[in-house]
Coordinates of C-alpha atoms in Angstrom, one line a residue:
M196 CA 32.6 1.3 23.5
P197 CA 32.9 -1.3 25.7
R198 CA 31.7 -4.6 25.0
V199 CA 29.8 -4.7 28.5
F200 CA 28.2 -1.5 27.8
L201 CA 26.8 -2.8 24.2
V202 CA 24.8 -5.7 26.3
A203 CA 23.2 -3.7 28.4
L204 CA 22.4 -1.2 25.7
L205 CA 20.6 -4.1 23.6
Y206 CA 18.8 -5.4 26.5
L207 CA 17.8 -1.6 27.8
L208 CA 16.6 -1.5 23.4
G209 CA 14.9 -5.2 24.0
S210 CA 12.7 -3.3 26.7
T211 CA 11.4 -1.0 24.2
T212 CA 8.5 -1.8 21.3
A213 CA 9.4 -1.8 18.2
I214 CA 5.7 -0.2 16.7
W215 CA 6.0 -0.1 12.8
P216 CA 5.1 2.5 11.9
Q217 CA 6.3 4.2 14.9
P218 CA 3.6 5.8 17.0
T219 CA 3.0 9.8 17.5
Q220 CA 3.8 9.3 21.5
Y221 CA 4.6 6.2 23.1
Q222 CA 5.4 5.2 26.7
N223 CA 5.6 1.8 28.7
G224 CA 6.8 0.1 31.3
S225 CA 7.8 -3.4 31.9
Q226 CA 5.3 -5.3 33.9
V227 CA 4.3 -8.4 31.8
L228 CA 0.7 -9.3 31.1
W229 CA -0.5 -12.6 29.0
L230 CA -2.7 -13.0 26.2
S231 CA -3.5 -16.8 27.1
C232 CA -6.5 -16.6 28.3
T233 CA -10.2 -15.9 27.8
V234 CA -10.9 -11.9 26.2
Q235 CA -13.8 -10.2 26.5
A236 CA -14.1 -7.0 24.1
D237 CA -16.6 -4.0 24.3
Y238 CA -17.5 -1.9 21.3
R239 CA -18.9 1.4 23.3
S240 CA -20.6 3.6 20.5
K241 CA -21.4 7.4 21.3
S242 CA -24.2 7.4 19.1
A243 CA -25.7 4.4 21.0
P244 CA -24.3 4.7 24.6
V245 CA -25.9 2.0 26.6
T246 CA -25.5 -1.1 24.2
A247 CA -22.2 -2.2 24.7
K248 CA -21.4 -5.0 21.8
S249 CA -19.2 -8.1 23.8
L250 CA -16.9 -10.1 21.2
D251 CA -16.1 -12.3 23.7
P252 CA -14.0 -14.9 21.5
N253 CA -12.7 -17.7 23.1
Y254 CA -9.6 -18.6 20.7
R255 CA -7.5 -21.7 20.8
R256 CA -4.6 -22.5 18.4
D257 CA -6.5 -25.4 17.0
A258 CA -9.6 -23.5 16.5
P259 CA -10.7 -22.8 13.2
L260 CA -9.9 -19.5 11.2
V261 CA -12.3 -17.1 12.1
N262 CA -13.9 -14.7 10.1
Q263 CA -11.1 -14.8 7.6
S264 CA -13.4 -14.7 4.1
S265 CA -13.0 -12.5 1.7
S266 CA -16.6 -11.2 1.9
F267 CA -17.5 -8.0 2.9
P268 CA -18.1 -8.6 6.9
S269 CA -21.5 -7.0 8.2
D270 CA -19.3 -5.9 11.5
I271 CA -15.8 -4.3 10.6
L272 CA -14.7 -3.8 13.6
T273 CA -15.8 -7.2 15.4
A274 CA -13.7 -8.6 12.1
A275 CA -11.2 -6.6 12.9
F276 CA -11.1 -8.1 16.3
D277 CA -11.2 -11.6 15.3
R278 CA -8.5 -11.1 13.3
F279 CA -5.9 -9.3 16.0
M280 CA -6.6 -12.2 18.3
W281 CA -6.6 -15.2 15.6
N282 CA -2.9 -13.7 14.3
T283 CA -1.7 -12.5 17.9
M284 CA -3.1 -16.0 19.1
N285 CA -1.1 -17.8 16.8
S286 CA 2.2 -15.9 16.7
T287 CA 5.5 -17.9 16.9
F288 CA 7.5 -15.1 16.4
V289 CA 10.2 -15.4 19.8
P290 CA 12.5 -12.1 19.1
W291 CA 15.9 -14.0 20.0
K292 CA 17.8 -12.7 16.9
F293 CA 17.3 -8.9 18.8
Y294 CA 19.5 -10.3 21.8
P295 CA 22.8 -11.5 21.6
R296 CA 23.9 -14.3 21.1
G297 CA 23.4 -17.6 23.8
T298 CA 20.8 -15.3 25.4
G299 CA 17.8 -14.1 24.2
P300 CA 15.2 -12.7 25.4
P301 CA 13.9 -12.4 29.3
I302 CA 10.6 -14.4 28.9
P303 CA 8.9 -14.9 32.1
Q304 CA 8.2 -18.1 33.4
P305 CA 4.8 -19.9 33.7
I306 CA 2.8 -18.7 37.6
A307 CA 1.3 -21.7 38.8
N308 CA -1.1 -19.6 41.2
V309 CA -4.4 -19.7 39.0
T310 CA -5.0 -15.7 41.0
D311 CA -2.1 -14.7 39.8
I312 CA -3.0 -16.1 36.5
I313 CA -6.0 -14.1 36.3
R314 CA -4.3 -11.1 37.6
Q315 CA -1.6 -11.1 35.5
C316 CA -3.7 -11.8 31.9
I317 CA -5.3 -9.3 29.2
Q318 CA -8.9 -9.7 30.5
H319 CA -11.0 -6.7 28.9
I320 CA -10.4 -4.9 25.6
T321 CA -12.8 -1.4 25.1
I322 CA -12.9 0.5 22.0
E323 CA -14.7 3.5 22.7
E324 CA -15.9 5.8 19.8
T325 CA -15.4 9.1 20.2
A326 CA -17.2 10.6 17.2
S327 CA -21.1 10.7 17.3
T328 CA -20.6 8.0 13.7
L329 CA -17.9 6.3 12.3
Q330 CA -17.4 6.5 8.7
G331 CA -19.0 4.7 5.9
N332 CA -17.1 3.4 2.7
S333 CA -15.1 6.8 2.6
T334 CA -11.4 6.8 3.2
V335 CA -11.1 10.4 2.4
G336 CA -11.2 13.3 5.0
I337 CA -12.2 11.3 8.4
D338 CA -10.0 11.3 11.6
E339 CA -7.8 8.2 11.6
S340 CA -5.9 8.7 15.4
Y341 CA -6.6 6.6 18.2
S342 CA -5.4 6.4 21.6
L343 CA -4.2 2.7 22.9
T344 CA -3.7 2.8 26.9
I345 CA -3.1 -1.1 28.9
S346 CA -3.3 -0.9 32.5
T347 CA -1.2 -2.9 35.0
N348 CA -4.6 -4.6 36.3
G349 CA -5.1 -5.7 32.5
S350 CA -7.3 -3.7 31.0
V351 CA -7.1 -2.1 27.3
W352 CA -8.8 1.6 26.1
I353 CA -8.8 2.5 22.9
S354 CA -10.5 5.4 22.0
V355 CA -11.0 6.1 18.1
A356 CA -13.1 8.7 16.2
S357 CA -13.3 6.4 12.9
T358 CA -13.1 2.4 12.1
N359 CA -9.7 3.0 10.5
G360 CA -8.5 4.3 13.9
A361 CA -9.9 1.5 15.4
I362 CA -8.0 -1.0 12.9
Y363 CA -4.9 0.8 13.2
A364 CA -5.3 0.9 17.0
L365 CA -5.6 -3.6 17.0
H366 CA -2.7 -3.5 14.6
T367 CA -0.4 -1.8 17.3
L368 CA -1.6 -3.4 19.7
S369 CA -0.7 -6.5 18.0
Q370 CA 2.8 -5.5 17.8
L371 CA 3.2 -5.2 21.6
F372 CA 3.3 -9.2 22.2
Y373 CA 5.5 -11.8 21.6
A374 CA 5.3 -15.8 21.7
S375 CA 7.1 -17.7 24.4
P376 CA 8.8 -21.0 23.2
D377 CA 6.0 -22.7 25.1
G378 CA 3.5 -21.2 22.9
S379 CA 2.0 -18.4 25.4
I380 CA 1.7 -15.0 24.0
Y381 CA 2.8 -11.8 26.2
T382 CA 3.9 -8.1 26.4
P383 CA 6.5 -6.8 28.6
Y384 CA 5.6 -3.6 28.2
V385 CA 3.0 -2.7 30.9
P386 CA 1.4 0.1 31.5
V387 CA 1.0 1.4 28.3
D388 CA 0.1 5.0 27.0
I389 CA -0.2 5.6 22.7
Q390 CA -1.4 8.7 21.3
D391 CA -1.0 8.4 17.6
S392 CA -2.2 9.7 14.5
P393 CA -0.7 9.9 10.5
V394 CA 1.2 12.7 8.8
Y395 CA -0.2 12.0 5.5
E396 CA -4.1 11.8 4.7
H397 CA -2.9 9.7 1.7
R398 CA -0.9 6.1 1.8
G399 CA -0.8 4.5 -0.8
L400 CA 0.7 1.4 -2.8
N401 CA 0.3 1.5 -6.7
L402 CA 0.1 -2.2 -7.5
D403 CA 0.0 -3.6 -11.5
I404 CA -1.9 -6.3 -12.2
S405 CA -2.0 -5.8 -15.9
R406 CA 1.8 -6.6 -17.4
N407 CA 2.0 -9.8 -15.6
Y408 CA -1.6 -10.9 -13.8
I409 CA -1.6 -10.6 -10.5
S410 CA -4.7 -12.2 -8.8
P411 CA -7.5 -11.5 -6.6
Q412 CA -6.5 -13.4 -4.0
H413 CA -2.8 -12.1 -4.1
V414 CA -3.9 -8.8 -4.7
M415 CA -5.6 -9.7 -1.1
R416 CA -2.9 -11.5 0.6
T417 CA -1.2 -8.2 -0.1
I418 CA -4.1 -5.9 1.1
N419 CA -3.5 -7.5 4.6
A420 CA 0.1 -6.7 5.0
M421 CA -0.8 -3.2 3.8
S422 CA -3.5 -2.5 6.9
F423 CA -0.8 -4.1 8.8
N424 CA 1.5 -1.2 8.1
K425 CA -1.5 1.9 8.1
F426 CA -1.9 1.8 4.4
N427 CA -5.0 3.4 3.4
R428 CA -5.1 3.3 -0.2
L429 CA -4.4 0.4 -2.7
H430 CA -4.1 2.0 -6.7
L431 CA -4.7 -0.8 -8.9
H432 CA -3.3 -0.2 -12.3
A433 CA -5.8 -2.7 -13.6
T434 CA -5.2 -2.2 -17.6
D435 CA -1.8 -1.4 -19.8
S436 CA -0.4 -2.0 -23.4
Q437 CA -0.1 -6.0 -22.7
S438 CA -3.3 -6.8 -21.2
W439 CA -6.7 -5.7 -20.4
P440 CA -7.9 -8.5 -17.3
L441 CA -10.9 -6.3 -16.4
E442 CA -14.3 -7.9 -17.1
I443 CA -16.4 -5.5 -18.6
P444 CA -20.2 -6.8 -19.1
A445 CA -21.1 -4.0 -21.5
L446 CA -18.4 -5.0 -23.7
P447 CA -17.5 -8.2 -23.1
H448 CA -14.9 -9.1 -25.8
L449 CA -12.5 -6.1 -24.0
A450 CA -11.3 -8.8 -21.0
A451 CA -12.3 -12.1 -23.7
K452 CA -9.6 -10.6 -26.3
G453 CA -8.0 -8.2 -24.5
A454 CA -6.3 -10.6 -21.2
Y455 CA -3.8 -13.3 -21.5
K456 CA -6.2 -16.1 -21.3
N457 CA -9.5 -17.0 -19.6
S458 CA -8.3 -17.6 -16.4
S459 CA -6.5 -14.3 -16.4
I460 CA -9.6 -12.1 -16.1
W461 CA -10.6 -10.2 -12.9
T462 CA -14.6 -10.9 -13.1
V463 CA -17.1 -8.4 -11.2
A464 CA -17.4 -10.3 -8.5
D465 CA -13.6 -10.4 -8.5
L466 CA -13.2 -7.0 -7.9
Q467 CA -16.1 -6.1 -5.9
K468 CA -14.4 -8.9 -3.9
V469 CA -11.2 -7.2 -3.3
Q470 CA -12.9 -3.6 -2.9
N471 CA -14.8 -5.3 0.2
H472 CA -11.8 -6.9 1.3
A473 CA -9.7 -3.5 1.5
L474 CA -12.4 -1.5 2.9
S475 CA -13.1 -4.3 5.5
R476 CA -9.5 -3.5 6.6
G477 CA -9.5 0.1 6.7
I478 CA -8.1 0.5 2.6
Q479 CA -9.6 2.3 -0.3
C480 CA -9.1 0.6 -3.7
Y481 CA -9.7 2.6 -6.6
L482 CA -8.8 1.6 -9.9
E483 CA -6.6 3.5 -13.1
I484 CA -7.8 2.9 -16.4
D485 CA -4.6 4.1 -18.3
S486 CA -5.3 6.4 -21.4
P487 CA -5.3 7.4 -23.6
G488 CA -1.5 6.2 -23.9
H489 CA -1.0 2.6 -22.5
T490 CA -4.2 1.1 -24.3
A491 CA -2.7 -1.4 -26.9
A492 CA -4.7 -4.2 -25.6
I493 CA -8.2 -2.9 -26.2
G494 CA -6.9 -3.2 -29.8
Y495 CA -7.1 -6.8 -29.2
A496 CA -10.8 -6.6 -29.2
Y497 CA -11.4 -3.5 -30.8
P498 CA -8.5 -2.9 -33.0
D499 CA -10.5 0.4 -35.4
L500 CA -10.6 2.1 -31.5
I501 CA -6.4 2.1 -31.6
A502 CA -3.9 4.2 -34.0
A503 CA -0.3 1.9 -34.4
F504 CA -1.4 -0.9 -32.8
N505 CA 1.9 -3.3 -32.5
E506 CA 3.9 -0.6 -34.8
Q507 CA 7.2 -1.4 -35.7
P508 CA 9.8 -0.3 -35.2
W509 CA 8.2 -0.3 -31.5
V510 CA 10.6 2.0 -29.8
S511 CA 9.0 4.6 -32.1
Y512 CA 5.9 4.4 -31.4
G513 CA 5.8 3.8 -27.0
S514 CA 8.0 2.9 -24.2
E515 CA 7.5 -0.5 -24.4
P516 CA 5.7 -3.4 -26.5
P517 CA 3.3 -3.1 -27.9
T518 CA 2.5 -0.1 -29.2
G519 CA -1.0 1.4 -29.3
Q520 CA -2.9 4.5 -28.5
L521 CA -6.8 5.6 -28.2
K522 CA -7.6 7.7 -31.3
L523 CA -7.8 11.4 -30.5
N524 CA -10.5 12.8 -33.1
D525 CA -12.5 9.6 -33.4
S526 CA -16.0 9.7 -32.4
A527 CA -16.3 5.8 -32.0
V528 CA -13.4 6.1 -29.2
T529 CA -16.4 8.6 -27.3
T530 CA -18.8 6.1 -27.9
F531 CA -16.4 3.3 -26.0
M532 CA -15.4 5.6 -23.5
N533 CA -18.9 6.1 -22.3
T534 CA -19.9 2.9 -22.3
L535 CA -16.9 1.9 -20.5
Y536 CA -17.1 4.2 -17.6
G537 CA -20.9 3.9 -17.8
D538 CA -20.4 -0.2 -16.7
L539 CA -17.6 0.6 -14.5
L540 CA -17.6 3.7 -13.0
P541 CA -20.9 3.1 -10.9
R542 CA -19.2 -0.1 -9.5
V543 CA -16.4 1.0 -7.8
S544 CA -18.3 4.6 -7.0
P545 CA -19.2 3.1 -3.8
Y546 CA -15.4 1.9 -2.5
S547 CA -13.4 5.0 -3.5
N548 CA -13.4 8.6 -3.7
Y549 CA -11.3 8.6 -7.1
F550 CA -10.8 7.4 -10.4
H551 CA -7.0 7.3 -11.9
T552 CA -7.3 8.3 -15.9
G553 CA -3.2 7.8 -15.9
G554 CA -2.1 10.2 -19.4
D555 CA 1.2 9.5 -18.9
E556 CA 4.2 8.7 -21.7
L557 CA 1.9 9.9 -24.7
N558 CA 3.7 9.3 -27.5
A559 CA 3.2 12.0 -30.4
N560 CA 4.4 9.7 -33.1
V561 CA 1.5 7.1 -33.2
Y562 CA -0.8 10.4 -33.9
S563 CA 0.9 10.6 -37.4
L564 CA -0.5 7.5 -38.0
D565 CA -4.1 8.6 -36.7
L566 CA -6.1 9.2 -39.7
S567 CA -8.0 11.4 -37.6
V568 CA -5.5 13.7 -36.5
K569 CA -2.0 13.0 -39.0
S570 CA 0.2 14.7 -37.1
D571 CA 3.0 14.3 -34.3
S572 CA 2.9 17.8 -33.3
S573 CA 1.9 19.1 -30.0
E574 CA -0.1 22.2 -31.1
I575 CA -2.6 19.7 -33.0
I576 CA -2.6 16.7 -30.5
Q577 CA -2.7 19.3 -27.4
P578 CA -6.5 20.7 -28.0
L579 CA -7.5 16.8 -28.9
F580 CA -6.4 15.3 -25.5
Q581 CA -7.6 18.4 -23.8
S582 CA -11.4 17.4 -25.3
F583 CA -10.5 13.5 -24.2
I584 CA -9.3 14.6 -20.9
N585 CA -12.6 17.4 -20.3
H586 CA -15.0 14.6 -21.4
I587 CA -13.8 11.6 -19.1
H588 CA -13.3 13.5 -16.0
S589 CA -16.8 14.6 -16.5
L590 CA -18.3 11.3 -16.4
I591 CA -15.9 10.7 -13.4
R592 CA -17.3 13.8 -11.0
A593 CA -20.5 12.7 -12.6
Q594 CA -20.2 9.8 -10.3
G595 CA -19.3 12.2 -7.2
L596 CA -15.4 10.5 -7.8
T597 CA -12.5 13.1 -8.1
P598 CA -10.2 11.9 -11.2
I599 CA -6.4 11.7 -10.8
V600 CA -4.0 12.2 -13.5
W601 CA 0.2 11.6 -14.2
E602 CA 2.4 14.2 -14.1
E603 CA 3.0 14.5 -17.6
T604 CA -0.9 15.7 -18.5
L605 CA -0.4 19.3 -16.5
L606 CA 3.3 19.1 -17.1
I607 CA 4.3 18.3 -20.6
W608 CA 0.4 18.5 -22.7
N609 CA -0.5 21.7 -20.6
I610 CA -4.0 20.2 -19.8
S611 CA -6.1 22.3 -18.1
L612 CA -7.3 20.7 -14.7
P613 CA -9.3 22.4 -11.9
T614 CA -7.6 22.6 -8.8
N615 CA -10.2 21.7 -6.3
S616 CA -11.4 18.9 -8.1
T617 CA -8.2 16.8 -9.7
V618 CA -5.3 15.3 -8.2
V619 CA -2.1 15.0 -10.3
Q620 CA 0.3 12.1 -9.1
T621 CA 4.2 12.1 -9.8
W622 CA 6.5 10.1 -11.0
K623 CA 9.6 12.0 -12.0
T624 CA 12.2 13.5 -9.2
S625 CA 11.3 17.3 -9.6
S626 CA 8.1 17.4 -10.1
V627 CA 6.8 17.6 -6.8
A628 CA 7.6 21.2 -6.2
D629 CA 6.5 21.9 -10.0
I630 CA 3.3 21.0 -9.6
V631 CA 2.6 22.4 -6.3
A632 CA 3.6 25.4 -7.3
L633 CA 0.7 25.6 -10.0
G634 CA -1.6 25.0 -6.9
H635 CA -2.6 21.2 -7.6
K636 CA -3.0 18.6 -4.6
V637 CA -0.5 16.1 -5.3
I638 CA 0.1 12.2 -4.4
F639 CA 4.1 11.6 -4.3
G640 CA 6.5 9.1 -5.0
D641 CA 9.1 9.4 -7.8
S642 CA 11.0 6.3 -9.2
A643 CA 14.6 7.4 -7.8
H644 CA 13.1 6.3 -4.2
W645 CA 9.6 4.7 -4.3
Y646 CA 9.5 2.4 -7.3
L647 CA 10.3 -1.1 -5.9
D648 CA 10.9 -2.9 -8.9
C649 CA 14.0 -0.7 -9.6
G650 CA 17.2 -2.7 -10.1
Y651 CA 15.9 -5.8 -11.7
G652 CA 17.5 -5.6 -15.0
A653 CA 16.0 -4.9 -18.2
F654 CA 12.6 -7.2 -19.9
I655 CA 14.0 -6.2 -23.5
D656 CA 16.5 -9.0 -25.5
P657 CA 19.4 -7.5 -27.9
S658 CA 18.2 -7.7 -31.4
P659 CA 20.7 -9.8 -33.3
T660 CA 19.9 -7.5 -36.2
N661 CA 20.9 -4.2 -34.3
P662 CA 24.2 -3.4 -34.0
Q663 CA 23.6 -0.2 -32.1
T664 CA 21.2 -2.5 -29.6
P665 CA 21.1 -0.5 -25.9
I666 CA 20.5 -3.7 -24.3
V667 CA 24.3 -4.3 -23.6
P668 CA 25.9 -5.4 -19.9
P669 CA 25.2 -5.4 -16.8
Y670 CA 21.6 -5.5 -18.4
L671 CA 20.6 -2.8 -16.7
D672 CA 16.9 -1.9 -16.4
W673 CA 16.2 2.1 -16.9
C674 CA 15.9 2.9 -12.9
S675 CA 18.5 0.7 -11.9
P676 CA 19.9 0.4 -8.9
M677 CA 17.2 -1.3 -6.8
N678 CA 16.1 1.4 -4.4
D679 CA 16.9 -0.5 -0.9
W680 CA 14.6 0.6 2.3
R681 CA 17.2 2.7 3.5
Q682 CA 16.7 4.7 0.0
I683 CA 12.8 4.8 0.6
Y684 CA 12.9 6.2 4.3
S685 CA 15.1 8.5 3.0
Y686 CA 12.8 10.1 0.5
D687 CA 11.6 13.4 1.6
P688 CA 8.7 15.1 -1.1
R689 CA 8.9 18.8 0.9
I690 CA 12.6 19.6 -0.4
N691 CA 11.9 22.6 -2.8
I692 CA 8.3 23.3 -1.1
S693 CA 7.3 26.5 1.6
T694 CA 5.9 25.3 4.8
S695 CA 2.7 26.5 3.6
D696 CA 2.4 24.6 0.0
Q697 CA 3.0 21.7 2.1
K698 CA -0.5 21.2 2.6
L699 CA -1.1 20.6 -0.9
L700 CA 0.7 17.3 -0.5
L701 CA -2.0 14.9 0.5
G702 CA 0.4 11.9 0.9
G703 CA 2.1 9.5 -1.3
E704 CA 2.3 5.7 -3.1
I705 CA 5.3 3.6 -3.2
Q706 CA 4.5 1.6 -6.6
I707 CA 5.8 -1.7 -8.2
W708 CA 4.9 -2.0 -12.0
G709 CA 4.8 -5.5 -13.4
E710 CA 7.3 -6.1 -16.1
L711 CA 8.6 -8.7 -14.0
T712 CA 6.4 -9.0 -11.4
D713 CA 4.0 -12.0 -11.0
P714 CA 2.3 -13.7 -7.6
A715 CA 5.3 -15.6 -7.1
N716 CA 7.7 -12.5 -6.3
L717 CA 5.3 -10.5 -5.1
D718 CA 5.9 -10.5 -1.6
G719 CA 9.6 -10.3 -1.3
K720 CA 9.8 -7.2 -3.9
V721 CA 7.3 -5.2 -2.1
W722 CA 8.1 -6.1 1.3
P723 CA 9.4 -5.2 4.1
R724 CA 10.6 -2.0 1.8
A725 CA 7.0 -0.7 1.2
A726 CA 7.0 -0.8 5.1
A727 CA 9.5 1.9 5.2
A728 CA 7.2 4.4 2.7
A729 CA 4.5 3.8 5.2
E730 CA 6.5 5.2 8.3
V731 CA 7.2 8.1 5.9
L732 CA 3.6 8.3 5.3
W733 CA 2.5 7.5 9.0
S734 CA 4.9 9.2 11.1
G735 CA 6.7 12.2 8.6
P736 CA 9.5 11.9 6.5
T737 CA 12.9 12.5 7.9
G738 CA 15.3 12.5 5.2
P739 CA 18.6 11.0 5.5
E740 CA 19.2 11.8 9.0
G741 CA 16.8 9.2 10.1
V742 CA 18.5 6.3 8.5
N743 CA 20.1 4.7 11.7
E744 CA 20.4 1.6 13.6
G745 CA 17.5 2.2 15.3
V746 CA 15.4 2.2 12.5
T747 CA 16.9 -1.0 10.8
R748 CA 16.5 -3.0 13.8
R749 CA 12.4 -1.6 14.4
L750 CA 12.0 -2.5 10.4
A751 CA 13.5 -6.1 10.8
E752 CA 11.1 -6.6 14.2
M753 CA 8.4 -5.8 11.5
R754 CA 9.8 -8.0 8.9
E755 CA 9.7 -11.2 11.6
R756 CA 5.9 -10.3 12.3
L757 CA 5.5 -10.3 8.4
V758 CA 6.9 -13.5 7.7
D759 CA 5.1 -15.0 11.0
L760 CA 1.7 -14.0 9.6
G761 CA 2.7 -15.7 6.1
F762 CA 4.4 -13.5 3.9
A763 CA 8.0 -14.3 2.0
A764 CA 9.4 -10.7 2.9
S765 CA 12.9 -9.9 2.2
M766 CA 15.7 -10.0 4.8
V767 CA 16.6 -6.4 6.2
Q768 CA 19.9 -7.0 8.5
M769 CA 22.3 -10.1 8.9
E770 CA 21.5 -12.1 12.1
W771 CA 24.7 -11.2 13.5
C772 CA 24.2 -7.9 12.9
L773 CA 21.1 -7.8 14.9
Q774 CA 22.7 -9.6 17.6
N775 CA 25.6 -7.6 18.0
L776 CA 24.7 -3.7 18.6
G777 CA 26.7 -1.4 17.1
G778 CA 28.4 -4.0 15.1
C779 CA 27.5 -3.1 11.5
M780 CA 28.0 0.4 11.6
Q781 CA 30.4 2.5 9.5

C-alpha cells in the first residue's frame, strides 16, 4: 500500500472517534465545538416534566474538586455531571500519538470574535428521563440504553430510561473531546448521533481483596475506571484462607484475628462507603464469602470451626496454603453462619441483588480429619455439603438476594440448586455449555481468557527437602501464559451454546486474583486489559476475527484517557505503530 495513501487513511481514521466500548450505532460529522465555556445542564423528568433542574457549573482549571467525595451523593445525576465536567475540562489528552510523526492532530485555531466563540461552544446539555421513574439501588433488569446527539448549534441531548444510562452517556460524551495545546477542550465530530445499549446485563470485575490487602480507597479508584468502561458489577472476593479483612461486629474476633493487621481491616463504614461509591457510578457492589472451602482464616479466631487448619503437607489438603475448611457436620458452624449472615446480609442487601457463597475447590481429604465426618468419600460429603448450601442459601433468599456459586458446586458435587433463584459462575474453559445444558443462568469468564493474574509467575518456593519439587525454571504459575488484551477480546462464551440457550448467559466477569496483586501494581494488571472485556460485554463478542488494528487503536486511545484520569494503565501499542498505520501487521 503506498505511503501517501496510508497517511491519508490515517487522517481519515483520526476523524472518527475512538469511543470505548463501541456504541451500537454511531454517526458523526467534522464540525468543531468547544467546551471551554459555561455550560448549562437540565434534567427533565417524565414524572415531573415541569421542573427542569439547572446544574449550571462554572468549571475552571483552578477550581476545587467538585463532588468527588466517596459519600453517597444526594443526586446521582448531578454528581455524574460534575464528574463529567471536571474530568473533561481538566483533561490534558492531546492525541498526537495517533498521527504521523511531525504532524499531529489538525487542532482548530482559537477564534477572536466573541460572537463566533459563543456560537461554536457547547452551550446546553439536556438529560431527559424517558421512563416514568429512574431505578433505585438495583442495577438488575433495568434499561441501560441511551441516545446522545450533538447539534451544530451547540446543544447536547441525552435520552435515558435509567440512572445508569445517563452515567454511561456522559462517559461517552467525554470521549468525544480532546485537549488542545493551549488547554482548551474541543470536539471535532459534530454533529453526533449515538444510539447505544449493552448486549449483556451483567458486566463485572471480580476483585480479590483478601490474599493481599486492597484498601477501600484503591477499590474506589478501580470503581471509577470501571464506570468509565461501562462495567456495572463489582464482585468483591472479600475473604479467603489467608485473611479475613471484613469487620463483623457480631463476631468481633473474626477480623481482629483474621486480618493481617489492624490497619488491614475493612470497617463497617468502609464497606458502606465503597457500596455507595459504586452505586453512584452505576455499579452494583456485591460480596463473596467463599465457603465451606477457602475459610482457613476463620481458624485464627475460631479454630474449633475449621477442619485441617494449616495442615501439612498443604498440597494434600488445599489448593494453596494455609489449609482449612469449615466443618460440615457441626452445629457450631451452623450457629456461626447464622450470626455471620445475620450481621452481614442486612448491610449489603440495600446495595445489591446478589450474594456469592463460593463453593469452589472443596478438598475431600480435609474431611477425613474432621471428627464430625471422618471420611473423604464424596458419597458421605455430598449430602452434608447439600445441607450446608440449603441452609445458607435460605438465609440469603430471606434477605431478597440471589445466591451465586462457583461451578464446582453444581458440576463436581452435584448440589441441587433451583434454576430460577441461583446463578452459577464459571472459571473453567468448557463449563459454560455444561451449566447452560442443565438450565442454569451463567456468569462466564474462564481462566484461559479472563484471568488477569495469569503469567506473573509462581508464588510458591521450591522446598529444599523435596527433590521432586514442581517449582522449577521457568517458574510458571498454573495458568500461564499471560492473557494479553487480544486474548481477552477474542473470548466468545457462546461456543457450543444454542441460540435459544444464550438467554441464560447473564454476562461475565473478568477476574483479578490477589496472590501477587496489591495496590502498587493493581492499576497496571487490571487496565487496560479489563477494558477489552468491557467491550465484549457491552458490544458483544466477536471471537478472534474481531481482533484487528482498528480495535488496537481504539483501545490505545482508551488507555491514554485512563492515564489522563490518573490510572497507571499498561501499554497497548508502541507509539511508532500508532503513528504508522499498517506498519505493525503480519
